[in-house]
Coordinates of C-alpha atoms in Angstrom, one line a residue:
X1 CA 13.1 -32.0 18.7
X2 CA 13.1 -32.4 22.4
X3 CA 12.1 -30.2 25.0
X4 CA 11.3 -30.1 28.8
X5 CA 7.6 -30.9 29.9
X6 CA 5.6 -31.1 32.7
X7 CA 2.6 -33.7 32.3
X8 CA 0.8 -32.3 35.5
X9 CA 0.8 -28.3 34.6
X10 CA 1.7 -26.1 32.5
X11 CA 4.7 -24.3 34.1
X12 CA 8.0 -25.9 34.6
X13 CA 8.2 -28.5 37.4
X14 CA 8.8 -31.7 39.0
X15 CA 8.3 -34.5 37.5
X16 CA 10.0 -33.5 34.6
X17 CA 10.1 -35.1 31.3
X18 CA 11.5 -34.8 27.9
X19 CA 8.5 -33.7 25.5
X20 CA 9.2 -35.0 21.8
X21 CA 7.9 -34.0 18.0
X22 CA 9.1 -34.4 14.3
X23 CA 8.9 -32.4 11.4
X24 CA 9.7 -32.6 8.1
X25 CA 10.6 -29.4 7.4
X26 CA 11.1 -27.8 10.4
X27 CA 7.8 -25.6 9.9
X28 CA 5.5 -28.1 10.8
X29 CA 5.6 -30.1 13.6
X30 CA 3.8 -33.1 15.2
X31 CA 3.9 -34.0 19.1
X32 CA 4.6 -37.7 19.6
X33 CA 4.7 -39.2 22.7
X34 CA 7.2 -38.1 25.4
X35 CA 10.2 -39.8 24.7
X36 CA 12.0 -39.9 28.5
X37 CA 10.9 -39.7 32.2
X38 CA 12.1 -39.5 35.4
X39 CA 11.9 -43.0 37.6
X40 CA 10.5 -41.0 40.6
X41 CA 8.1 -37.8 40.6
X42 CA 11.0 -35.6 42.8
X43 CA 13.2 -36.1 39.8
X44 CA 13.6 -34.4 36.4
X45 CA 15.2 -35.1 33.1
X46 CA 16.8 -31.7 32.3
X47 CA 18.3 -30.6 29.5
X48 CA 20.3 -32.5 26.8
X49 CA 20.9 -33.8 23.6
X50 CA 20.9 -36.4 21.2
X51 CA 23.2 -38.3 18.7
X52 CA 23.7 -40.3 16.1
X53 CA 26.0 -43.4 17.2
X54 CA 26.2 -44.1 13.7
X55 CA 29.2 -46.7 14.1
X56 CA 28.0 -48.1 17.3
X57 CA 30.7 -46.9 19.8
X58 CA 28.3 -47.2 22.5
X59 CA 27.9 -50.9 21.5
X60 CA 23.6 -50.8 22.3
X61 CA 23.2 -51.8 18.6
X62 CA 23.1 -54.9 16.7
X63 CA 23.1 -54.9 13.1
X64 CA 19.6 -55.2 12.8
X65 CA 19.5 -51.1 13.2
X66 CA 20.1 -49.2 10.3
X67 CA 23.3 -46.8 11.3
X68 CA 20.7 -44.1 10.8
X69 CA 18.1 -45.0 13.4
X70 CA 21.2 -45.4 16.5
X71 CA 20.3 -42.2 18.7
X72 CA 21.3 -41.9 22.1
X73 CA 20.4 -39.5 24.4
X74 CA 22.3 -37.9 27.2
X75 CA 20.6 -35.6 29.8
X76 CA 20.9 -34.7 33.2
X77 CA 19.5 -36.4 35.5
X78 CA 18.2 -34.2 38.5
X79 CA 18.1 -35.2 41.7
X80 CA 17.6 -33.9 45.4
X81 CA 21.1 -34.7 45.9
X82 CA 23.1 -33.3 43.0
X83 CA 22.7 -33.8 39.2
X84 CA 24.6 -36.5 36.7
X85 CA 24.6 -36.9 33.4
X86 CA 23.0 -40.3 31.9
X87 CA 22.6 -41.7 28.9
X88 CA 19.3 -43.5 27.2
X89 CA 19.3 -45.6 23.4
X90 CA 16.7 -45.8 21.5
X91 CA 15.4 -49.0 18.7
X92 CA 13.4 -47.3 16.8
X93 CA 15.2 -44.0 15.9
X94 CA 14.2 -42.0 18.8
X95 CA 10.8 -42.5 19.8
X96 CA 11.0 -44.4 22.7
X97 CA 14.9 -44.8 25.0
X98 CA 15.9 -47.1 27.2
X99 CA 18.0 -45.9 30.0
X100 CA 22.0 -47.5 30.0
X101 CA 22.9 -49.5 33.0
X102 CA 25.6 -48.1 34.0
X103 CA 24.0 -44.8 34.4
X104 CA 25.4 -42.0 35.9
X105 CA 28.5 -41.7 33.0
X106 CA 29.4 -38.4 34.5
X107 CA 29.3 -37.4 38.2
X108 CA 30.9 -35.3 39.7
X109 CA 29.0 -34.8 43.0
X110 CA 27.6 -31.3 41.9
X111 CA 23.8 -30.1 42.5
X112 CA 24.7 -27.5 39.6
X113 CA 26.3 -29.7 36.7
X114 CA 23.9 -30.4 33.7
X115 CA 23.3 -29.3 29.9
X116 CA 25.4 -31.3 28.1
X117 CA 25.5 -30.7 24.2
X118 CA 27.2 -33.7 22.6
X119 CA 28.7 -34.3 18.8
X120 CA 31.1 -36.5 17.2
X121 CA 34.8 -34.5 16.2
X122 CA 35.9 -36.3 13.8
X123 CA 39.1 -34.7 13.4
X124 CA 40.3 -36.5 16.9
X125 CA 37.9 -39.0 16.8
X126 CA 35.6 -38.6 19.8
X127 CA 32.6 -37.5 21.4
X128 CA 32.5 -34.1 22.5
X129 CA 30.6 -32.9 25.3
X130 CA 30.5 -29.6 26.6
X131 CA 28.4 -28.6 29.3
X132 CA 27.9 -25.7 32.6
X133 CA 29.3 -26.2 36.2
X134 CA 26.4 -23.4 36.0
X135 CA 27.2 -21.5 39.4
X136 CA 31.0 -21.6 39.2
X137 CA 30.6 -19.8 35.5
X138 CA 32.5 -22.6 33.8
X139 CA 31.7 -24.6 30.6
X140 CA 33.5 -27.6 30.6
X141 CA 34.9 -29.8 27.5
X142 CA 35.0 -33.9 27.6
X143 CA 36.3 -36.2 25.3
X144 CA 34.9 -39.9 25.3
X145 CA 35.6 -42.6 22.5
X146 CA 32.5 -44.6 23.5
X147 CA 30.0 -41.5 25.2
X148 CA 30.4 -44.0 28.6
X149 CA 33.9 -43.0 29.8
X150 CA 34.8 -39.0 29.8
X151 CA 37.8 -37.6 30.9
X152 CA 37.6 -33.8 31.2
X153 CA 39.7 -31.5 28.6
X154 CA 39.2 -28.2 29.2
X155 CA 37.3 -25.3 30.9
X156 CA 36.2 -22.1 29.1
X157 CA 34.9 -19.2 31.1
X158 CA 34.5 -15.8 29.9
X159 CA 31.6 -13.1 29.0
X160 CA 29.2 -11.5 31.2
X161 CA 28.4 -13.8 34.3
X162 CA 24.8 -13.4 35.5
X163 CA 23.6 -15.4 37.9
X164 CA 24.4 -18.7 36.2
X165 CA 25.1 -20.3 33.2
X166 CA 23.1 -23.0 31.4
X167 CA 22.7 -25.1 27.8
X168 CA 25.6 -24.2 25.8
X169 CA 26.6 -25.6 22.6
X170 CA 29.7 -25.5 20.6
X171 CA 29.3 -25.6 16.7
X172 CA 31.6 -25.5 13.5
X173 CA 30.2 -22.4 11.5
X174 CA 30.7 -21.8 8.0
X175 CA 32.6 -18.4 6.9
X176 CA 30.0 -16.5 4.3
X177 CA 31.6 -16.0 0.6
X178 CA 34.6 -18.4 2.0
X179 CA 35.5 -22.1 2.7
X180 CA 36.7 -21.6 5.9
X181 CA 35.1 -22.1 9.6
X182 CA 35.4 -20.8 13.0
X183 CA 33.6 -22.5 15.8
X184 CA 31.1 -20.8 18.1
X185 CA 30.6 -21.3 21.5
X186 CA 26.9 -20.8 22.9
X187 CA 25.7 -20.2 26.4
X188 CA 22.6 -19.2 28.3
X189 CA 22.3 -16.9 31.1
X190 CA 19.9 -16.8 33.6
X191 CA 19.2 -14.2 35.3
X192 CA 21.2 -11.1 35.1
X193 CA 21.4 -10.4 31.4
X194 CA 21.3 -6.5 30.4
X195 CA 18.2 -7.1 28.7
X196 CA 16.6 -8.3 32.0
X197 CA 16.2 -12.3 32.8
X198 CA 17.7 -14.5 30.6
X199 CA 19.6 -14.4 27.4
X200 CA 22.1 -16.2 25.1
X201 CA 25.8 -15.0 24.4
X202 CA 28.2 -16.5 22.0
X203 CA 31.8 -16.3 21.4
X204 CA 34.0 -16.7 17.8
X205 CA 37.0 -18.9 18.0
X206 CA 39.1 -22.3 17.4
X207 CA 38.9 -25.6 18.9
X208 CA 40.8 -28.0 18.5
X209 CA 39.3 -31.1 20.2
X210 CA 39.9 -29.9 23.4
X211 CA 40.2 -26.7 24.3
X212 CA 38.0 -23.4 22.5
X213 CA 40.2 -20.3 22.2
X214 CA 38.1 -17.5 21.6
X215 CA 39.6 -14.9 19.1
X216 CA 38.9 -12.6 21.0
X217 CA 37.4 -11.4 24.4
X218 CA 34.1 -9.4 23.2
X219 CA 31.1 -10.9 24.8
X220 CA 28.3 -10.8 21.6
X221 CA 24.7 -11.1 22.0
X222 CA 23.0 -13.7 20.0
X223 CA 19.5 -11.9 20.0
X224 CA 18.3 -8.1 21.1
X225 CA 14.8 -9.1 21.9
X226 CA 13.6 -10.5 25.4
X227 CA 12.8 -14.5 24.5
X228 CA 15.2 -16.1 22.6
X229 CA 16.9 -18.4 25.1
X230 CA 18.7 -22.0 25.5
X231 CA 19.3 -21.7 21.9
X232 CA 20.5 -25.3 20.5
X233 CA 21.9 -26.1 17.0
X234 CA 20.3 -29.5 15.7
X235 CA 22.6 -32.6 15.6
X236 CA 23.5 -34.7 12.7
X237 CA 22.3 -32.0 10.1
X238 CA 24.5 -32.7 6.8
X239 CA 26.9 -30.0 5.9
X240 CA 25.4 -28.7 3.2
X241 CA 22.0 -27.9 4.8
X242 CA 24.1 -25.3 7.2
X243 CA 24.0 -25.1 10.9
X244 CA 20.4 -25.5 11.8
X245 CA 19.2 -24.4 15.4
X246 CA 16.3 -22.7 17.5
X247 CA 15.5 -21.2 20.9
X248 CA 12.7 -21.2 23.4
X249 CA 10.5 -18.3 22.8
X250 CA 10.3 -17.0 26.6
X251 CA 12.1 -15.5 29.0
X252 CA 12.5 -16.8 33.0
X253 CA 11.5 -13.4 34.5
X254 CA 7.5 -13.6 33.4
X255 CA 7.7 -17.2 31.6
X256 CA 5.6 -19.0 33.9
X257 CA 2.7 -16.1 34.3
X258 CA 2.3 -15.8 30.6
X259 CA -1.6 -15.7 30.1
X260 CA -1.9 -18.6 27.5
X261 CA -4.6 -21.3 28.4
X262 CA -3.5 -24.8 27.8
X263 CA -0.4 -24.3 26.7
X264 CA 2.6 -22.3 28.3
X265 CA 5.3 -21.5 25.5
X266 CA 6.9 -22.4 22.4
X267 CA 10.1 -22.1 20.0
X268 CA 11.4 -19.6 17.9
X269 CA 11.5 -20.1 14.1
X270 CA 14.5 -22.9 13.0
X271 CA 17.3 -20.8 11.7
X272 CA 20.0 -21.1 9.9
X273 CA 23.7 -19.4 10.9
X274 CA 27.0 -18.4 9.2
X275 CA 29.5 -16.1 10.3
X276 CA 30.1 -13.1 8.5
X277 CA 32.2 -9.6 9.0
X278 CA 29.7 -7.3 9.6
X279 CA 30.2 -3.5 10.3
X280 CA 29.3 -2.6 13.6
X281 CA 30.1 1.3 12.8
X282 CA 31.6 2.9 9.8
X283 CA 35.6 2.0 11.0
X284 CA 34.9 -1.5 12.2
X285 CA 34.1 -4.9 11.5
X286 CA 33.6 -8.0 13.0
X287 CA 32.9 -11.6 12.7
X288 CA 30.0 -12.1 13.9
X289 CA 26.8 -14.7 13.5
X290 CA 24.1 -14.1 10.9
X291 CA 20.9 -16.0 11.2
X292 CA 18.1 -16.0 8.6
X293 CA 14.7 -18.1 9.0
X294 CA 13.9 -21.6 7.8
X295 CA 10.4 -21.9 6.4
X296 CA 9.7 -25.0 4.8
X297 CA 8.1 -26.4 2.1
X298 CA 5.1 -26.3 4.0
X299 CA 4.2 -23.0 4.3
X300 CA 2.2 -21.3 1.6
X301 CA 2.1 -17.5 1.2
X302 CA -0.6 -15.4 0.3
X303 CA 0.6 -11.8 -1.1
X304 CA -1.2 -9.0 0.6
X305 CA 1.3 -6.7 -0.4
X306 CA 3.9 -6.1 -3.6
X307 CA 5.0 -2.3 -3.9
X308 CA 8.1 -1.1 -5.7
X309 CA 10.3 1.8 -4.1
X310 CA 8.5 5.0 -3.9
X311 CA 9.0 7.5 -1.5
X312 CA 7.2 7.1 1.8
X313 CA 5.0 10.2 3.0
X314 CA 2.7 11.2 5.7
X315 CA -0.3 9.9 4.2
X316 CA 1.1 7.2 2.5
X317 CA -0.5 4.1 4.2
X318 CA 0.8 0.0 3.3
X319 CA -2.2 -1.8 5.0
X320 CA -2.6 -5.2 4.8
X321 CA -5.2 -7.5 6.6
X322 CA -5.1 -11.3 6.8
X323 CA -7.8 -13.9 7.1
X324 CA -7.7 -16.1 10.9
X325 CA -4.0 -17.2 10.6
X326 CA -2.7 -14.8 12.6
X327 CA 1.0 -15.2 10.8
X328 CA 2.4 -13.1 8.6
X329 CA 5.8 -12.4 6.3
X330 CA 6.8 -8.9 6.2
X331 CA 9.9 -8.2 4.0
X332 CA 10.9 -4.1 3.1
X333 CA 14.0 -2.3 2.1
X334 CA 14.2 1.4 2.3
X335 CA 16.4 4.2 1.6
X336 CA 16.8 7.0 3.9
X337 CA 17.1 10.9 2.4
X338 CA 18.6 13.6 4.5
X339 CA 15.7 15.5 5.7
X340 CA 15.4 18.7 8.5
X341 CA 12.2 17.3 9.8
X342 CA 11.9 16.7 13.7
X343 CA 9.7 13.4 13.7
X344 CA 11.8 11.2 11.6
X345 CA 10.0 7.3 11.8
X346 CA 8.7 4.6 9.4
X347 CA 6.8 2.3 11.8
X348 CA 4.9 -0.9 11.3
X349 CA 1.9 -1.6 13.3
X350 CA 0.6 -4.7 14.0
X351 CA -2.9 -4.8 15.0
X352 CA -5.7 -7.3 16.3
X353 CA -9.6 -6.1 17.2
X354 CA -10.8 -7.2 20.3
X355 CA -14.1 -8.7 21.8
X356 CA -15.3 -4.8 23.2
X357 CA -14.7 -3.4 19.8
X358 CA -11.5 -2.0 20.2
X359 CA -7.8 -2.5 18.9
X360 CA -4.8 -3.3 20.3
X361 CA -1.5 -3.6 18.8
X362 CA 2.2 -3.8 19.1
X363 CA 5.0 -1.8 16.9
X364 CA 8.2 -2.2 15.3
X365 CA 10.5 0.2 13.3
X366 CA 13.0 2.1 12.7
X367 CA 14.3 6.3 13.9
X368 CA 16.9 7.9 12.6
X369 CA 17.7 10.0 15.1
X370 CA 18.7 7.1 17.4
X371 CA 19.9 5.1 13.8
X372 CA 18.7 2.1 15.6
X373 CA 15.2 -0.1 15.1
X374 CA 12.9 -0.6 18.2
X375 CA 10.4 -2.9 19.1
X376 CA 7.6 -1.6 21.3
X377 CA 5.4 -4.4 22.3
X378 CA 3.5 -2.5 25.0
X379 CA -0.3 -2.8 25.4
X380 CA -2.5 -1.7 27.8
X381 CA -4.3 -5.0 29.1
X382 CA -3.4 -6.6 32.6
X383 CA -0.6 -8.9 31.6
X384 CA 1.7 -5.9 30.3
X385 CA 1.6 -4.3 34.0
X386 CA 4.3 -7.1 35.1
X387 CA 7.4 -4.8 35.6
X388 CA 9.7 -7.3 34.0
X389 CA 7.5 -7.6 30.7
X390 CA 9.2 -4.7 29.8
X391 CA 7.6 -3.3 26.2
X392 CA 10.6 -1.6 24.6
X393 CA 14.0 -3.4 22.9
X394 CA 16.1 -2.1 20.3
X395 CA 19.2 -2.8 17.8
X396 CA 21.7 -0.6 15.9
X397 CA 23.3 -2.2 12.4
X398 CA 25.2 -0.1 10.2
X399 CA 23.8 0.6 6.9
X400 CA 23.6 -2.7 4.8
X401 CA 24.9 -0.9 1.8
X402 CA 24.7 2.4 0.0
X403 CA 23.2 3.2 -3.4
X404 CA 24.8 5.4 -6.2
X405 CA 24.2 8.7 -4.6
X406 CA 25.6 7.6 -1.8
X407 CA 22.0 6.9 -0.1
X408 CA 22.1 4.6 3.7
X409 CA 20.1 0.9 2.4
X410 CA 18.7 -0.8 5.3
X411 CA 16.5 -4.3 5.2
X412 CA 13.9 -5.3 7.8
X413 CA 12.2 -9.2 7.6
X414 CA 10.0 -10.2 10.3
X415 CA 7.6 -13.5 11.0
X416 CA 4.7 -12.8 13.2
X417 CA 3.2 -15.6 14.1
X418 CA 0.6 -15.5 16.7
X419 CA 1.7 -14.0 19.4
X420 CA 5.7 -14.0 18.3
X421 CA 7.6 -11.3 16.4
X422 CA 11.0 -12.0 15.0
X423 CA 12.9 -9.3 13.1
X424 CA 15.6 -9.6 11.1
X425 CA 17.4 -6.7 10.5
X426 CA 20.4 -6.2 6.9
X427 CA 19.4 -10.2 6.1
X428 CA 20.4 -11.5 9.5
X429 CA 23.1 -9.5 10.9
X430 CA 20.9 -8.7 14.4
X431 CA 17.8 -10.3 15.5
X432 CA 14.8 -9.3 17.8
X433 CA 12.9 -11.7 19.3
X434 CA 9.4 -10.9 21.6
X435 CA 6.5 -12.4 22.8
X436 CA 3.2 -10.2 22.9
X437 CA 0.0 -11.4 24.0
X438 CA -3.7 -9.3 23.0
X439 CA -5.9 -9.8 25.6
X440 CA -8.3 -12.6 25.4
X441 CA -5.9 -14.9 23.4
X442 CA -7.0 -12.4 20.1
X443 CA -4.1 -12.9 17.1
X444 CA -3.1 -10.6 14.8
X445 CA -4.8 -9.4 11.9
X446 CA -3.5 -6.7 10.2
X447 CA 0.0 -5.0 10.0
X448 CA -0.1 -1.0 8.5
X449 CA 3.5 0.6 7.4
X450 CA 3.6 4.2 8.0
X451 CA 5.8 7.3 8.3
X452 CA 5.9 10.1 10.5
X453 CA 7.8 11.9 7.7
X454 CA 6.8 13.5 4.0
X455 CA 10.1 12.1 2.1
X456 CA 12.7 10.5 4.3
X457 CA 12.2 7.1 3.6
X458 CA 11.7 5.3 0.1
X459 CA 10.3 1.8 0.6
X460 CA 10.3 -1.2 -1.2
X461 CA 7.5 -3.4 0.6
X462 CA 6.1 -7.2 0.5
X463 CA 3.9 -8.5 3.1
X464 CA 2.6 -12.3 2.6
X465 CA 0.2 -14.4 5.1
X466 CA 1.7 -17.8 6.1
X467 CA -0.1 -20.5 6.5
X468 CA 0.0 -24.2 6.4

């Protein structure tokens, strides 16, 4: 993985470089060196990506590198004076580059022109790129047979405009319960998103190597929370591992004022995506993009928590406290009974003790009144008075399925880890994705299910500790 860094601070700035680490499994990760800089401090290596040259179009490879091991790079280069995109091989399978020649490969004399995502179409035989004249609200599509010469295909433009748009990625996705694909077009918006700041929307559709028809003109949010942004889907993943990708856990309207000490941010879980017709009320359905998280092999769970269906009451309390990880698994399904009660709530707290003696805590659930689930991430410590830190979110799904008697099933997943919740809501089919932060840097350590209601809901719970 590669990511922007700053070596002098811990917010985003000039000199800009690209940050580097590896996994194995996508769970763990290791920081390596920084894999590309700038030549001068007023510049920046911005966003990009990297492929697999695997039959050496470029021509930077001998035969003494494994077809494996031929990555390239290709970023923007940012300037002063406008912004071009370059490209950078590296010998030993992507830990250190050095930067083509010939550089810029694409210039068009734009100070808003950058995020190219790159991959190989093999059904035309060329590189792809697609990337944002970000300020004109275009994405545009190259083709190049060597990723030196491009000559421009296509320009897509629809959705909701924002200020800008930034990082997009297009992706073959597989159909669930099918062999068939669509592809999905990804792009970034920042600001101006309904959500406040910055956001990701996608769109379903064809392409055919050089032009993406959407199938349709609705404008679909890839995430309900507040910091899931720039998503990008990992190149070069085999076909049979799925369509791997992750986002930057932040969001441009408070990212930089975050109240973390020697670090800033950090990515969401990897996840995996299909496409899926999921009912978005009881007449309709759409194709739309299910994501589900990748924990690897890794990650060790510790059950707290293993209770059967039973019907959730007033006093009935699931409490389960961790050790110092601060991360933990929570996994329910639960039916909901017609009731006449006002207060109609099963809510999952997630609490940490601080330094005074006192707690603090965040909340997730889900209201049947509104039929939608919330997140409520407001605390009362300093950080939480910035206006755009806004504590509440929220996402309806239909029912997942009904039982026998005809009973609404719903299923909530969710990863804490730290100081991030993601929620998973009917096994992907919407996502929430916040940042919290206790005050004093104190994690999470224990998460309470509870019900504001004597027989509503009838739960099925699990809650694990991750660690590593």
């Amino acid at each position: 993985m590669y990511y922007q860094y700053n070596p002098n601070d811990t917010v985003w700035g000039l000199p800009l470089y690209w940050g580097h680490a590896t996994s194995k499994d996508l769970s763990v990760w290791e920081d390596q060196v920084p894999a590309i800089g700038p030549d001068n401090d007023d510049d920046g290596i911005f966003s990009g990506s990297i492929v697999v040259d695997h039959n050496n179009t470029t021509g930077f490879f001998d035969d003494s590198i494994h077809p494996d091991q031929r990555v390239v790079a290709i970023y923007t280069l940012h300037t002063s004076e406008k912004q071009t995109q370059d490209l950078a091989y590296s010998l030993d399978g992507g830990y250190t580059f050095t930067k083509y020649s010939g550089n810029p490969v694409l210039d068009v004399n734009s100070t808003q022109f950058r995020d190219p995502k790159v991959f190989w179409h093999e059904p035309t035989n060329q590189w792809i790129m697609v990337l944002a004249k970000s300020q004109e609200f275009k994405i545009q599509i190259f083709g190049s047979i060597d990723l030196k010469s491009w000559s421009l295909h296509s320009n897509f433009s629809s959705g909701l405009y924002g200020f800008q748009y930034e990082c997009p990625g297009l992706v073959e996705v597989p159909i669930e319960n099918s062999t068939e694909t669509k592809w999905v077009m990804f792009l970034a918006i920042n600001p101006g998103m309904p959500l406040g700041g910055s956001a990701n929307q996608y769109f379903v559709g064809h392409f055919d190597g050089f032009t993406f028809v959407p199938d349709d003109t609705q404008t679909r949010l890839q995430d309900w929370g507040k910091d899931y942004y720039a998503f990008q889907a990992f190149s070069d993943v085999p076909k049979e591992m799925g369509v791997l990708g992750l986002a930057w856990a932040s969001n441009w309207q408070y990212a930089n004022k975050v109240p973390t000490s020697g670090w800033r941010s950090s990515m969401s879980v990897a996840r995996n995506h299909t496409l899926k017709n999921i009912a978005i009320n009881p007449e309709t359905k759409v194709l739309s993009l299910v994501q589900k998280p990748v924990l690897g092999s890794t990650v060790q769970k510790t059950n707290l928590i293993d209770q059967d269906f039973c019907i959730f009451g007033k006093n009935t309390l699931v409490n389960a406290t961790a050790s110092q990880s601060g991360v933990f698994e929570i996994d329910f399904t639960f039916k909901v009974h017609k009731t006449t009660e006002l207060q109609k709530t099963l809510e999952l707290e997630i609490i940490s003790n601080t330094k005074d003696g006192k707690t603090e805590s965040i909340r997730t659930g889900f209201d049947v009144d509104g039929g939608s689930f919330y997140v409520d991430r407001g605390i009362d410590n300093a950080f939480n008075k910035n206006p755009f830190f806004t504590d509440k979110t929220s996402a309806y799904v239909d029912p997942m399925e009904y039982d026998d008697s005809g009973l609404p099933i719903y299923k909530f997943y969710a990863i804490v880890d730290k100081n991030i919740l993601e929620v998973y809501l009917n096994d992907g089919a919407a996502t929430l994705t916040n940042t919290f932060f206790m005050s004093d840097g104190f994690t999470p350590e224990s998460v309470v299910l509870s019900s504001t209601c004597s027989s509503t809901f009838e739960v099925k719970s699990e809650i694990n500790e991750l660690t590593i």
